[in-house]
Short mmCIF file of C-alpha atoms in Angstrom, two decimals:
data_model
loop_
_atom_site.label_atom_id
_atom_site.label_comp_id
_atom_site.label_asym_id
_atom_site.label_seq_id
_atom_site.Cartn_x
_atom_site.Cartn_y
_atom_site.Cartn_z
CA MET K 287 -17.53 -12.55 -25.52
CA PRO K 288 -16.60 -15.31 -23.42
CA LEU K 289 -12.90 -15.16 -22.78
CA PRO K 290 -11.41 -12.03 -21.94
CA THR K 291 -11.00 -8.96 -23.43
CA ALA K 292 -8.86 -7.13 -20.81
CA ASP K 293 -5.32 -7.33 -18.58
CA THR K 294 -6.00 -9.38 -15.38
CA PRO K 295 -4.36 -10.80 -13.23
CA TRP K 296 -4.33 -14.90 -14.09
CA PRO K 297 -5.45 -17.38 -12.94
CA PRO K 298 -7.82 -15.19 -10.88
CA THR K 299 -7.86 -18.12 -8.51
CA ASP K 300 -8.06 -17.14 -4.64
CA GLU K 301 -4.79 -16.47 -3.75
CA ARG K 302 -4.88 -18.81 -1.09
CA VAL K 303 -6.47 -21.52 -3.44
CA GLN K 304 -3.09 -21.28 -6.24
CA ALA K 305 -0.70 -21.33 -2.92
CA THR K 306 -2.78 -24.91 -1.47
CA LEU K 307 -2.85 -25.93 -4.98
CA ALA K 308 1.50 -25.69 -5.44
CA ASP K 309 2.30 -26.98 -2.75
CA TRP K 310 0.34 -29.98 -2.61
CA ASP K 311 1.95 -30.57 -6.61
CA ALA K 312 5.47 -29.57 -5.73
CA TRP K 313 4.58 -32.93 -3.00
CA TYR K 314 2.80 -35.12 -5.50
CA SER K 315 5.73 -34.16 -7.85
CA SER K 316 7.81 -35.85 -5.58
CA GLU K 317 10.91 -33.98 -6.32
CA PRO K 318 13.17 -32.14 -3.57
CA ASP K 319 13.85 -29.16 -5.71
CA ARG K 320 10.78 -27.97 -6.08
CA LEU K 321 9.32 -28.86 -2.24
CA GLU K 322 12.55 -26.92 -1.02
CA LEU K 323 11.94 -24.02 -3.83
CA ARG K 324 8.02 -23.89 -1.96
CA TYR K 325 9.06 -24.27 1.80
CA SER K 326 11.78 -21.44 1.30
CA GLY K 327 11.52 -19.08 4.15
CA ARG K 328 8.79 -21.04 6.31
CA GLY K 329 11.08 -22.69 8.07
CA PHE K 330 9.20 -21.13 11.07
CA ARG K 331 5.71 -19.72 10.51
CA ASP K 332 2.91 -17.99 13.02
CA VAL K 333 0.30 -20.57 12.90
CA ALA K 334 -1.41 -19.15 16.44
CA ASP K 335 -2.26 -15.91 17.77
CA ARG K 336 -3.97 -16.72 21.39
CA PRO K 337 -4.45 -14.05 24.02
CA SER K 338 -2.58 -17.01 26.37
CA GLN K 339 0.45 -17.12 24.75
CA ARG K 340 0.49 -13.73 24.59
CA ARG K 341 0.30 -13.59 28.62
CA GLY K 342 2.87 -15.57 28.98
CA GLY K 343 6.78 -16.52 28.21
CA VAL K 344 5.82 -17.36 24.30
CA VAL K 345 4.66 -14.73 21.90
CA GLY K 346 3.10 -16.81 18.92
CA ALA K 347 2.97 -20.60 18.62
CA LEU K 348 5.77 -21.41 16.17
CA ALA K 349 5.50 -24.45 13.66
CA ARG K 350 9.09 -25.22 11.79
CA TRP K 351 9.03 -27.08 7.91
CA PHE K 352 11.53 -29.27 7.54
CA TRP K 353 11.83 -28.50 3.61
CA GLY K 354 11.33 -25.44 4.82
CA ASN K 355 15.04 -24.40 6.05
CA PRO K 356 17.48 -24.55 3.12
CA THR K 357 19.88 -26.25 2.03
CA PRO K 358 23.27 -23.28 2.56
CA ASP K 359 25.10 -22.67 -0.90
CA GLY K 360 27.69 -24.76 -1.32
CA GLN K 361 27.11 -27.82 0.78
CA LYS K 362 25.51 -30.94 -0.18
CA ARG K 363 21.57 -31.90 0.86
CA GLU K 364 21.27 -34.11 2.94
CA LYS K 365 17.95 -34.01 2.64
CA LEU K 366 16.12 -37.40 1.42
CA HIS K 367 12.55 -37.33 0.54
CA VAL K 368 10.15 -40.28 0.72
CA PRO K 369 6.95 -39.95 -1.87
CA LEU K 370 4.69 -40.85 -0.06
CA ALA K 371 2.56 -38.44 -1.68
CA GLY K 372 2.74 -39.60 -5.49
CA ASP K 373 1.80 -44.00 -3.64
CA ILE K 374 -1.32 -41.87 -1.88
CA ALA K 375 -2.90 -40.66 -5.57
CA ARG K 376 -1.31 -44.04 -7.35
CA THR K 377 -3.40 -46.01 -4.71
CA SER K 378 -6.39 -43.87 -5.40
CA SER K 379 -6.11 -44.61 -8.63
CA GLU K 380 -5.48 -48.13 -9.18
CA LEU K 381 -7.71 -48.48 -6.27
CA LEU K 382 -11.04 -46.91 -8.31
CA PHE K 383 -9.61 -47.83 -11.87
CA ALA K 384 -7.29 -50.63 -12.26
CA GLU K 385 -10.67 -52.51 -13.67
CA PRO K 386 -11.89 -50.15 -16.63
CA PRO K 387 -15.55 -49.50 -15.77
CA THR K 388 -18.13 -50.37 -18.28
CA LEU K 389 -20.08 -48.80 -20.09
CA LYS K 390 -23.62 -49.95 -21.13
CA ALA K 391 -26.10 -48.33 -23.18
CA ALA K 392 -29.82 -49.05 -23.04
CA GLU K 393 -31.50 -52.08 -24.44
CA GLY K 394 -31.04 -52.16 -27.27
CA ALA K 395 -28.81 -49.62 -28.81
CA THR K 396 -26.48 -51.86 -30.04
CA ALA K 397 -24.82 -48.73 -32.03
CA THR K 398 -24.93 -47.07 -28.80
CA GLN K 399 -22.75 -49.93 -27.07
CA THR K 400 -20.49 -50.67 -29.80
CA ALA K 401 -19.15 -47.54 -29.53
CA LEU K 402 -19.16 -47.52 -25.97
CA ASP K 403 -17.02 -50.65 -26.24
CA THR K 404 -14.85 -49.00 -28.90
CA LEU K 405 -13.93 -45.38 -26.73
CA LEU K 406 -12.90 -48.45 -24.05
CA GLU K 407 -10.62 -50.08 -26.39
CA THR K 408 -9.40 -47.21 -27.63
CA GLY K 409 -7.98 -45.97 -24.26
CA LEU K 410 -10.09 -44.37 -22.03
CA GLN K 411 -8.86 -46.54 -19.05
CA PRO K 412 -5.17 -45.08 -19.16
CA THR K 413 -7.11 -41.48 -19.55
CA LEU K 414 -9.29 -42.57 -15.91
CA LEU K 415 -5.46 -43.77 -14.43
CA GLU K 416 -4.52 -40.97 -15.47
CA ALA K 417 -7.03 -38.52 -14.03
CA GLY K 418 -7.71 -40.39 -10.93
CA GLU K 419 -3.88 -39.14 -9.82
CA VAL K 420 -4.29 -35.60 -10.27
CA CYS K 421 -8.25 -35.76 -9.01
CA ALA K 422 -6.34 -37.35 -5.38
CA ALA K 423 -3.27 -34.64 -5.63
CA LEU K 424 -4.96 -31.67 -6.63
CA GLY K 425 -8.72 -31.92 -5.12
CA GLY K 426 -10.17 -33.07 -8.35
CA ALA K 427 -9.90 -33.52 -11.94
CA TYR K 428 -11.44 -32.06 -16.26
CA LEU K 429 -12.54 -34.16 -18.05
CA ARG K 430 -13.30 -33.21 -22.03
CA VAL K 431 -13.97 -34.20 -24.96
CA VAL K 432 -11.59 -33.02 -27.71
CA TRP K 433 -10.81 -34.18 -31.28
CA ASP K 434 -7.90 -33.77 -33.97
CA ASP K 435 -8.36 -35.29 -37.74
CA ASP K 436 -4.67 -35.19 -37.86
CA VAL K 437 -4.39 -37.85 -34.50
CA SER K 438 -7.80 -39.65 -35.09
CA ASP K 439 -10.92 -40.14 -37.25
CA LEU K 440 -13.63 -40.31 -33.81
CA PRO K 441 -12.75 -37.82 -30.86
CA TRP K 442 -11.39 -38.93 -27.97
CA ILE K 443 -11.62 -38.49 -23.57
CA ASP K 444 -8.89 -35.98 -22.53
CA THR K 445 -8.05 -34.92 -18.78
CA VAL K 446 -7.29 -32.44 -17.69
CA ALA K 447 -5.70 -31.43 -13.76
CA ALA K 448 -7.28 -29.39 -11.26
CA ASP K 449 -4.91 -25.92 -11.59
CA ARG K 450 -4.63 -26.23 -15.32
CA ALA K 451 -8.43 -24.78 -15.08
CA VAL K 452 -11.11 -22.12 -14.51
CA PRO K 453 -14.18 -23.15 -13.61
CA GLU K 454 -17.86 -21.37 -13.23
CA PHE K 455 -20.40 -23.35 -10.81
CA ALA K 456 -23.72 -22.46 -10.66
CA TYR K 457 -24.94 -24.40 -6.79
CA GLY K 458 -22.97 -27.18 -7.13
CA ARG K 459 -23.68 -27.77 -10.74
CA LEU K 460 -20.10 -27.04 -13.82
CA ARG K 461 -21.79 -24.25 -15.95
CA ALA K 462 -18.72 -23.55 -17.29
CA VAL K 463 -15.01 -23.55 -17.81
CA THR K 464 -11.86 -22.46 -19.00
CA PHE K 465 -8.38 -24.67 -19.43
CA TRP K 466 -5.55 -23.01 -19.60
CA THR K 467 -1.50 -23.71 -21.31
CA VAL K 468 1.32 -21.91 -21.35
CA LEU K 469 2.77 -21.81 -24.23
CA GLU K 470 7.12 -22.39 -24.53
CA SER K 471 8.22 -18.48 -24.52
CA GLU K 472 12.01 -17.86 -25.54
CA ASP K 473 11.88 -15.51 -22.68
CA PRO K 474 13.65 -16.52 -19.56
CA ALA K 475 12.06 -14.24 -17.51
CA ASP K 476 8.42 -14.76 -18.09
CA ARG K 477 8.18 -11.54 -19.39
CA ARG K 478 6.20 -11.99 -22.50
CA VAL K 479 4.53 -15.09 -21.87
CA PHE K 480 1.66 -17.16 -24.76
CA ARG K 481 -1.13 -18.37 -22.83
CA HIS K 482 -4.06 -20.31 -25.13
CA LEU K 483 -7.33 -20.37 -23.67
CA GLU K 484 -9.83 -22.79 -24.47
CA ARG K 485 -13.84 -22.27 -22.54
CA HIS K 486 -16.13 -24.77 -22.59
CA GLU K 487 -19.66 -23.38 -22.91
CA LYS K 488 -23.07 -25.56 -23.42
CA GLY K 489 -22.38 -26.28 -26.82
CA ARG K 490 -19.76 -24.00 -27.56
CA ILE K 491 -15.83 -23.67 -27.28
CA TYR K 492 -13.93 -20.98 -27.61
CA HIS K 493 -10.08 -20.44 -28.02
CA GLY K 494 -8.45 -17.69 -27.74
CA LEU K 495 -4.33 -16.34 -27.70
CA TYR K 496 -2.78 -14.77 -25.49
CA GLU K 497 -0.02 -12.23 -24.44
CA GLY K 498 1.06 -11.58 -21.10
CA ALA K 499 3.45 -11.89 -18.61
CA SER K 500 4.22 -14.72 -15.76
CA GLY K 501 0.96 -13.40 -13.41
CA SER K 502 -1.24 -11.78 -15.61
CA LEU K 503 -3.13 -12.40 -18.57
CA GLY K 504 -1.86 -9.84 -21.00
CA ALA K 505 -3.51 -8.56 -25.11
CA ALA K 506 -5.13 -10.81 -26.69
CA ARG K 507 -3.65 -11.59 -29.48
CA PRO K 508 -4.08 -12.99 -33.01
CA LEU K 509 -4.42 -17.45 -33.01
CA ALA K 510 -2.19 -17.51 -36.15
CA GLU K 511 1.17 -15.80 -34.43
CA HIS K 512 1.57 -19.05 -32.39
CA PRO K 513 1.93 -22.20 -34.36
CA VAL K 514 0.51 -24.04 -31.63
CA THR K 515 -2.62 -22.14 -31.78
CA ALA K 516 -2.81 -21.56 -35.74
CA PRO K 517 -4.86 -24.78 -36.82
CA LEU K 518 -7.62 -23.62 -34.57
CA ALA K 519 -7.98 -20.03 -36.55
CA ALA K 520 -9.08 -21.56 -39.48
CA MET K 521 -11.79 -23.31 -37.36
CA VAL K 522 -12.88 -20.86 -35.09
CA ASP K 523 -16.22 -18.54 -35.74
CA ALA K 524 -15.66 -14.34 -35.64
CA GLU K 525 -15.84 -14.86 -31.64
CA GLY K 526 -13.17 -17.00 -31.39
CA GLY K 527 -15.74 -19.98 -30.94
CA LEU K 528 -16.81 -22.81 -33.15
CA ASP K 529 -20.17 -25.20 -32.16
CA THR K 530 -19.45 -28.76 -30.76
CA GLY K 531 -23.07 -30.55 -32.49
CA ALA K 532 -23.86 -31.08 -29.33
CA PRO K 533 -25.59 -28.51 -28.05
CA GLN K 534 -27.48 -29.27 -25.20
CA HIS K 535 -24.59 -30.69 -23.78
CA LEU K 536 -20.97 -29.28 -21.47
CA THR K 537 -18.05 -30.70 -23.57
CA ALA K 538 -16.25 -30.46 -19.98
CA VAL K 539 -17.62 -32.04 -16.44
CA TYR K 540 -15.69 -31.39 -12.95
CA VAL K 541 -15.03 -34.49 -11.16
CA PRO K 542 -14.03 -33.55 -7.20
CA ASN K 543 -11.73 -35.47 -5.33
CA VAL K 544 -14.32 -35.16 -1.70
CA ARG K 545 -16.26 -32.63 -1.27
CA PRO K 546 -16.55 -30.62 0.96
CA ALA K 547 -13.19 -28.74 0.87
CA ARG K 548 -12.45 -28.22 4.60
CA ALA K 549 -9.99 -25.71 3.92
CA TRP K 550 -11.98 -23.84 1.09
CA ARG K 551 -15.75 -23.66 2.13
CA HIS K 552 -15.56 -19.88 2.49
CA ILE K 553 -14.00 -18.80 -0.55
CA PRO K 554 -16.49 -18.06 -2.54
CA THR K 555 -15.19 -18.94 -5.90
CA ALA K 556 -13.42 -22.39 -4.47
CA ALA K 557 -16.17 -23.51 -2.01
CA TYR K 558 -17.31 -26.23 -4.92
CA TRP K 559 -13.96 -27.65 -5.37
CA GLY K 560 -13.48 -31.17 -4.29
CA GLN K 561 -10.56 -31.70 -1.54
CA SER K 562 -6.82 -33.38 -2.01
CA ASP K 563 -5.85 -37.16 -0.36
CA PHE K 564 -3.20 -33.95 1.01
CA GLN K 565 -4.70 -31.89 3.01
CA GLY K 566 -4.17 -31.70 6.27
CA ILE K 567 -1.21 -34.72 5.92
CA GLU K 568 1.84 -31.89 4.63
CA GLY K 569 3.16 -31.75 8.04
CA LEU K 570 3.18 -36.16 8.87
CA MET K 571 5.16 -35.51 5.10
CA ASP K 572 7.65 -33.25 5.72
CA SER K 573 8.30 -35.24 9.16
CA LEU K 574 7.97 -38.06 7.50
CA ASP K 575 11.66 -37.22 5.12
CA GLU K 576 13.27 -35.61 8.93
CA VAL K 577 13.15 -38.62 9.64
CA TYR K 578 14.32 -40.79 7.35
CA SER K 579 16.70 -37.41 7.09
CA SER K 580 18.19 -38.47 10.45
CA TRP K 581 17.97 -41.73 9.86
CA MET K 582 20.50 -41.72 6.85
CA ARG K 583 22.27 -38.88 8.98
CA ASP K 584 22.59 -41.96 11.44
CA ILE K 585 24.04 -44.94 8.78
CA GLN K 586 26.91 -41.99 7.90
CA ASN K 587 27.62 -40.67 10.92
CA GLY K 588 28.20 -44.30 11.72
CA LYS K 589 30.47 -45.37 9.45
CA GLY K 590 33.98 -46.35 11.49
CA ARG K 591 36.37 -43.59 11.85
CA VAL K 592 40.02 -44.32 13.07
CA VAL K 593 41.70 -41.33 15.15
CA VAL K 594 45.24 -41.34 14.80
CA PRO K 595 47.72 -39.66 16.88
CA ASP K 596 50.99 -37.79 14.71
CA SER K 597 53.89 -40.67 14.80
CA MET K 598 52.16 -41.79 12.11
CA LEU K 599 51.35 -39.58 9.71
CA ASP K 600 54.12 -38.84 7.41
CA SER K 601 55.66 -34.70 7.03
CA LEU K 602 54.49 -33.88 3.68
CA GLY K 603 56.72 -30.85 3.57
CA PRO K 604 56.54 -27.66 5.69
CA GLY K 605 53.82 -26.10 5.65
CA LYS K 606 52.39 -28.75 3.63
CA GLY K 607 50.47 -30.62 5.59
CA ALA K 608 50.82 -34.67 6.63
CA SER K 609 49.67 -37.53 6.00
CA TRP K 610 48.43 -41.23 6.94
CA ASP K 611 48.85 -44.47 4.61
CA GLU K 612 46.96 -47.09 5.85
CA GLU K 613 49.60 -49.98 4.38
CA ARG K 614 52.01 -49.03 5.94
CA ARG K 615 52.81 -51.76 8.77
CA ILE K 616 56.43 -50.47 10.37
CA TYR K 617 56.34 -47.58 12.61
CA THR K 618 59.46 -45.43 14.58
CA GLY K 619 57.97 -44.39 18.44
CA LEU K 620 58.76 -41.09 19.92
CA SER K 621 60.77 -40.62 22.43
CA MET K 622 58.28 -39.59 25.13
CA LEU K 623 56.64 -40.51 28.21
CA PRO K 624 54.06 -43.07 27.54
CA ARG K 625 50.90 -43.12 28.16
CA PRO K 626 48.82 -45.64 29.56
CA GLY K 627 47.65 -48.45 27.63
CA ASP K 628 49.65 -47.54 24.05
CA PRO K 629 52.14 -45.52 23.75
CA ASN K 630 50.63 -44.83 20.02
CA PRO K 631 46.47 -45.63 20.32
CA LEU K 632 44.58 -45.77 17.07
CA THR K 633 41.40 -44.26 18.10
CA ILE K 634 38.29 -45.67 16.84
CA VAL K 635 35.04 -43.86 16.82
CA GLN K 636 31.88 -45.56 15.42
CA PHE K 637 28.53 -44.30 16.62
CA GLU K 638 25.27 -45.97 17.42
CA ILE K 639 23.14 -46.39 14.13
CA ARG K 640 19.05 -46.20 16.26
CA TYR K 641 17.68 -48.06 13.24
CA GLU K 642 14.66 -48.93 15.31
CA GLU K 643 13.59 -46.37 16.74
CA HIS K 644 13.89 -44.37 13.15
CA ARG K 645 11.56 -46.82 11.40
CA ASP K 646 9.67 -46.88 14.59
CA THR K 647 8.86 -43.62 13.97
CA ALA K 648 8.75 -43.15 10.61
CA GLN K 649 6.23 -46.07 10.68
CA ALA K 650 3.82 -44.43 12.70
CA LEU K 651 4.12 -41.00 10.71
CA MET K 652 3.49 -43.48 7.73
CA GLU K 653 0.02 -45.41 9.00
CA GLN K 654 -1.49 -42.17 10.59
CA ALA K 655 -0.60 -40.08 7.41
CA VAL K 656 -2.80 -42.54 5.48
CA ARG K 657 -5.09 -43.09 7.42
CA GLN K 658 -6.21 -39.43 7.91
CA ALA K 659 -5.60 -39.23 4.08
CA GLY K 660 -8.78 -42.11 4.01
CA TYR K 661 -6.89 -45.36 3.51
CA SER K 662 -5.83 -48.72 5.14
CA ALA K 663 -2.10 -49.83 5.95
CA GLY K 664 -3.00 -52.60 4.46
CA SER K 665 -2.71 -50.59 1.14
CA PHE K 666 1.04 -49.48 1.11
CA GLY K 667 2.75 -52.54 2.73
CA GLU K 668 4.53 -55.62 1.11
CA SER K 669 2.38 -58.82 1.44
CA ASP K 670 4.62 -61.86 2.87
CA GLY K 671 3.90 -64.43 0.02
CA GLN K 672 1.66 -65.87 1.36
CA ALA K 673 -1.60 -66.37 -1.25
CA VAL K 674 -5.12 -64.59 0.70
CA THR K 675 -8.50 -64.80 -0.30
CA ALA K 676 -10.82 -61.75 -1.68
CA THR K 677 -12.74 -61.76 1.84
CA GLU K 678 -9.18 -61.31 3.20
CA VAL K 679 -8.05 -58.61 1.00
CA LYS K 680 -11.10 -56.52 1.68
CA ALA K 681 -10.95 -56.86 5.08
CA ARG K 682 -7.33 -55.61 5.27
CA ASN K 683 -8.22 -52.55 3.37
CA ARG K 684 -11.96 -51.32 4.69
CA ARG K 685 -11.11 -48.16 4.66
CA SER K 686 -10.00 -47.99 1.14
CA LEU K 687 -12.45 -50.54 -0.03
CA SER K 688 -15.12 -47.07 1.49
CA THR K 689 -12.32 -44.43 0.61
CA ALA K 690 -13.06 -45.76 -3.39
CA GLY K 691 -16.51 -46.07 -2.73
CA ARG K 692 -16.97 -42.96 -1.83
CA LYS K 693 -15.05 -40.94 -4.71
CA GLY K 694 -16.68 -43.66 -7.56
CA LYS K 695 -20.01 -42.22 -6.52
CA TYR K 696 -18.54 -38.67 -8.12
CA TRP K 697 -17.06 -40.54 -10.99
CA GLY K 698 -20.02 -42.25 -11.88
CA PRO K 699 -22.27 -39.76 -12.80
CA GLY K 700 -18.76 -37.52 -13.60
CA LEU K 701 -18.54 -40.41 -16.37
CA SER K 702 -21.72 -40.69 -17.44
CA ASP K 703 -21.79 -37.19 -18.26
CA ILE K 704 -18.89 -37.01 -20.48
CA THR K 705 -20.05 -40.21 -22.07
CA ALA K 706 -22.79 -38.39 -22.89
CA ALA K 707 -20.84 -35.50 -24.59
CA TRP K 708 -18.47 -37.70 -26.82
CA LEU K 709 -21.97 -39.08 -27.74
CA ALA K 710 -23.57 -36.12 -28.84
CA VAL K 711 -20.26 -34.87 -30.51
CA LEU K 712 -20.11 -38.01 -32.30
CA SER K 713 -23.15 -38.21 -33.37
CA GLY K 714 -23.36 -34.36 -34.47
CA PRO K 715 -22.61 -32.82 -37.54
CA ARG K 716 -19.24 -33.04 -37.72
CA PHE K 717 -18.53 -36.73 -37.47
CA ARG K 718 -22.61 -37.79 -38.46
CA MET K 719 -22.70 -41.47 -36.55
CA SER K 720 -26.12 -42.29 -36.74
CA GLY K 721 -28.34 -44.53 -34.45
CA LEU K 722 -26.69 -43.55 -31.21
CA ASP K 723 -28.65 -43.28 -28.30
CA LEU K 724 -27.80 -39.59 -26.71
CA ASN K 725 -28.62 -40.57 -23.24
CA PRO K 726 -25.79 -41.07 -20.48
CA PRO K 727 -24.67 -44.44 -19.93
CA THR K 728 -25.43 -46.97 -17.14
CA VAL K 729 -21.62 -47.22 -15.51
CA GLU K 730 -19.99 -48.98 -13.07
CA LEU K 731 -16.89 -49.17 -11.60
CA GLN K 732 -15.50 -52.15 -10.00
CA ASP K 733 -14.11 -52.48 -7.25
CA GLY K 734 -10.38 -53.97 -7.72
CA VAL K 735 -10.65 -56.91 -5.72
CA THR K 736 -11.54 -59.91 -8.00
CA GLU K 737 -13.47 -62.96 -6.03
CA GLY K 738 -11.06 -66.51 -6.78
CA PRO K 739 -11.91 -69.45 -8.80
CA ILE K 740 -12.77 -71.68 -4.66
CA GLU K 741 -14.99 -68.46 -3.14
CA LEU K 742 -17.24 -67.90 -6.49
CA ALA K 743 -17.54 -71.73 -7.02
CA THR K 744 -18.54 -72.43 -2.92
CA ALA K 745 -21.03 -69.11 -3.01
CA VAL K 746 -22.78 -70.88 -6.19
CA GLU K 747 -22.95 -73.67 -4.42
CA LEU K 748 -23.82 -72.86 -1.36
CA LEU K 749 -27.06 -70.73 -3.31
CA ALA K 750 -27.85 -74.06 -5.91
CA ARG K 751 -27.86 -76.23 -1.91
CA ALA K 752 -30.48 -73.76 -0.69
CA GLU K 753 -32.61 -73.10 -4.44
CA ALA K 754 -32.16 -68.91 -3.29
CA ALA K 755 -30.84 -68.35 -6.84
CA SER K 756 -32.80 -70.10 -11.10
CA LYS K 757 -29.49 -71.25 -12.81
CA GLN K 758 -29.50 -68.05 -15.29
CA THR K 759 -27.95 -65.99 -11.37
CA LEU K 760 -26.02 -68.71 -10.66
CA VAL K 761 -23.82 -69.23 -14.28
CA ALA K 762 -24.10 -65.08 -14.72
CA MET K 763 -22.00 -65.35 -10.34
CA ALA K 764 -19.72 -67.37 -11.96
CA HIS K 765 -18.33 -65.45 -14.33
CA PRO K 766 -18.90 -61.91 -14.14
CA ASP K 767 -16.94 -61.38 -17.16
CA TRP K 768 -19.97 -62.88 -19.13
CA ASP K 769 -22.19 -60.82 -20.81
CA LYS K 770 -26.70 -61.28 -20.55
CA ASP K 771 -26.18 -64.25 -24.58
CA ARG K 772 -23.69 -65.84 -23.40
CA VAL K 773 -25.16 -66.18 -19.72
CA LYS K 774 -28.15 -67.45 -21.39
CA ALA K 775 -26.85 -69.65 -24.13
CA GLU K 776 -24.50 -71.28 -21.27
CA VAL K 777 -28.55 -72.30 -19.09
CA THR K 778 -29.17 -73.42 -22.65
CA LEU K 779 -26.36 -75.88 -22.66
CA MET K 780 -26.87 -77.19 -19.24
CA LYS K 781 -29.96 -78.10 -19.58
CA SER K 782 -29.42 -80.10 -22.20
CA GLU K 783 -27.27 -82.07 -20.76
CA SER K 784 -29.96 -82.21 -17.93
CA GLU K 785 -31.65 -83.81 -19.86
CA LEU K 786 -29.53 -86.42 -21.26
CA ALA K 787 -27.85 -87.45 -18.27
CA ASP K 788 -31.96 -87.60 -16.33
CA PRO K 789 -32.10 -91.67 -16.28
CA ALA K 790 -36.09 -91.13 -16.77
CA LEU K 791 -35.29 -89.64 -19.71
CA THR K 792 -31.91 -92.05 -21.07
CA GLY K 793 -34.01 -95.15 -20.08
CA ALA K 794 -30.90 -96.37 -16.89
CA GLU K 795 -33.62 -97.87 -15.29
CA GLY K 796 -37.37 -99.33 -16.46
CA GLU K 797 -37.49 -99.08 -21.02
CA GLY K 798 -34.32 -98.51 -21.29
CA PHE K 799 -32.67 -101.16 -20.68
CA PRO K 800 -33.83 -104.42 -20.00
CA ALA K 801 -33.20 -105.53 -16.67
CA PRO K 802 -30.88 -108.59 -15.81
CA ALA K 803 -32.45 -112.38 -16.10
CA GLY K 804 -33.87 -113.55 -13.01
CA GLY K 805 -35.77 -110.24 -13.15
CA SER K 806 -33.43 -108.53 -10.08
CA SER K 807 -30.70 -106.54 -10.83
CA SER K 808 -29.08 -107.21 -7.27
CA THR K 809 -25.48 -109.41 -7.07
CA GLU K 810 -26.15 -112.75 -6.01
CA GLU K 811 -24.68 -113.54 -2.63
#
């Protein structure tokens, strides 16, 4: 039986990988509570152990995590979090899928193209935007084919985060994967945890329900014992599996963010996983939060404060202290030797707000972080409101577009494979849609930077003058969103209009219109 039959630690991923994924997930969540929870106790940690350090006066190198110093009980948290990690993940996704991808079936496969268009129109792009974010944050994402007769008459494509899957690779290719979901538990101490395991193999999907604890899978239970998995009980066979109707296809694919994962190359179970955009910049993001928190502390300290002498305080009685009425205008002086200047001075305390130092430091940290993540600083800055051409946008964001192109090399084949599996399920015995071409479709990802009409017109005009392209190519360039039939129709219309406007055919000279009297067409002087 493919699913576990005995209790085992869960998830069965290397502890180093689990810890790193949890750290990245905390940064991606942008929740200060989760960051404090993850880094609590890591305020100071050993990061190096060199012989030269042991010989010297300092034993070990200490690295301080800003979020590792917990807020004392009863005190207000003064730490400020800048959600740069979420911004990086969102930017990565938008660079890839801000424009919907193009799915093209083979020439003449009309039914298949119609099915692919339906897939795009029914929510594939939002799913890809979600998958793109999670992929950038956690180093990879999964796409799977799902169906539910109570939700839709057709199957669709869903996404699963990398920290909710246990993959099995064969020479870098996904061979099988087990997704797991923690079902709602009434035990607050997590001593009784229900998990739903969903394993995808070629042509089969297995479902299992397990009752265990927070760190262990526990024992298998019948699917009917939990309301979430109860509907599956009638669908699976004696092994807990069901046929997908696509025996040659795996109904799940893994898309790595980028490879290799530098920190996991020597971990056998994670060697083929992808690398997060946050890899190596956690310290920069931690320092950025510290700078912004210090900036806000300067603002709080910079609030004007007044030191009031005793003579201006009103006694509230023995043992009750004193108060100061800031609206009071007249005070009675005390019989005492005057001090130089004012006998009862008010001391105003106003600390300097070092906004320039904080701003420049934060900007430098942010630029370095996004650069290490593979992006241009211009992709995260606000524009000045002036119109720029697509060429200028590409020049400013060259590094970001290069990173998006690299990621697209993983997304293209992954999206093609899962779409082919979707078509196979659609044509199988469950949905019985006939006339489909089951070959993987061609996937084209858009670069997200659209040429303006002036730039397109200029390029078309230059090519036309040089006679370097046919009319059909020029029309396709001027209207990139048109299909082949519309381009051909436009070329035919242009040719017909050109023939009507040809002087040799309309008679502008010669037989069409008689020459003026006198046999000359020139005007009299």
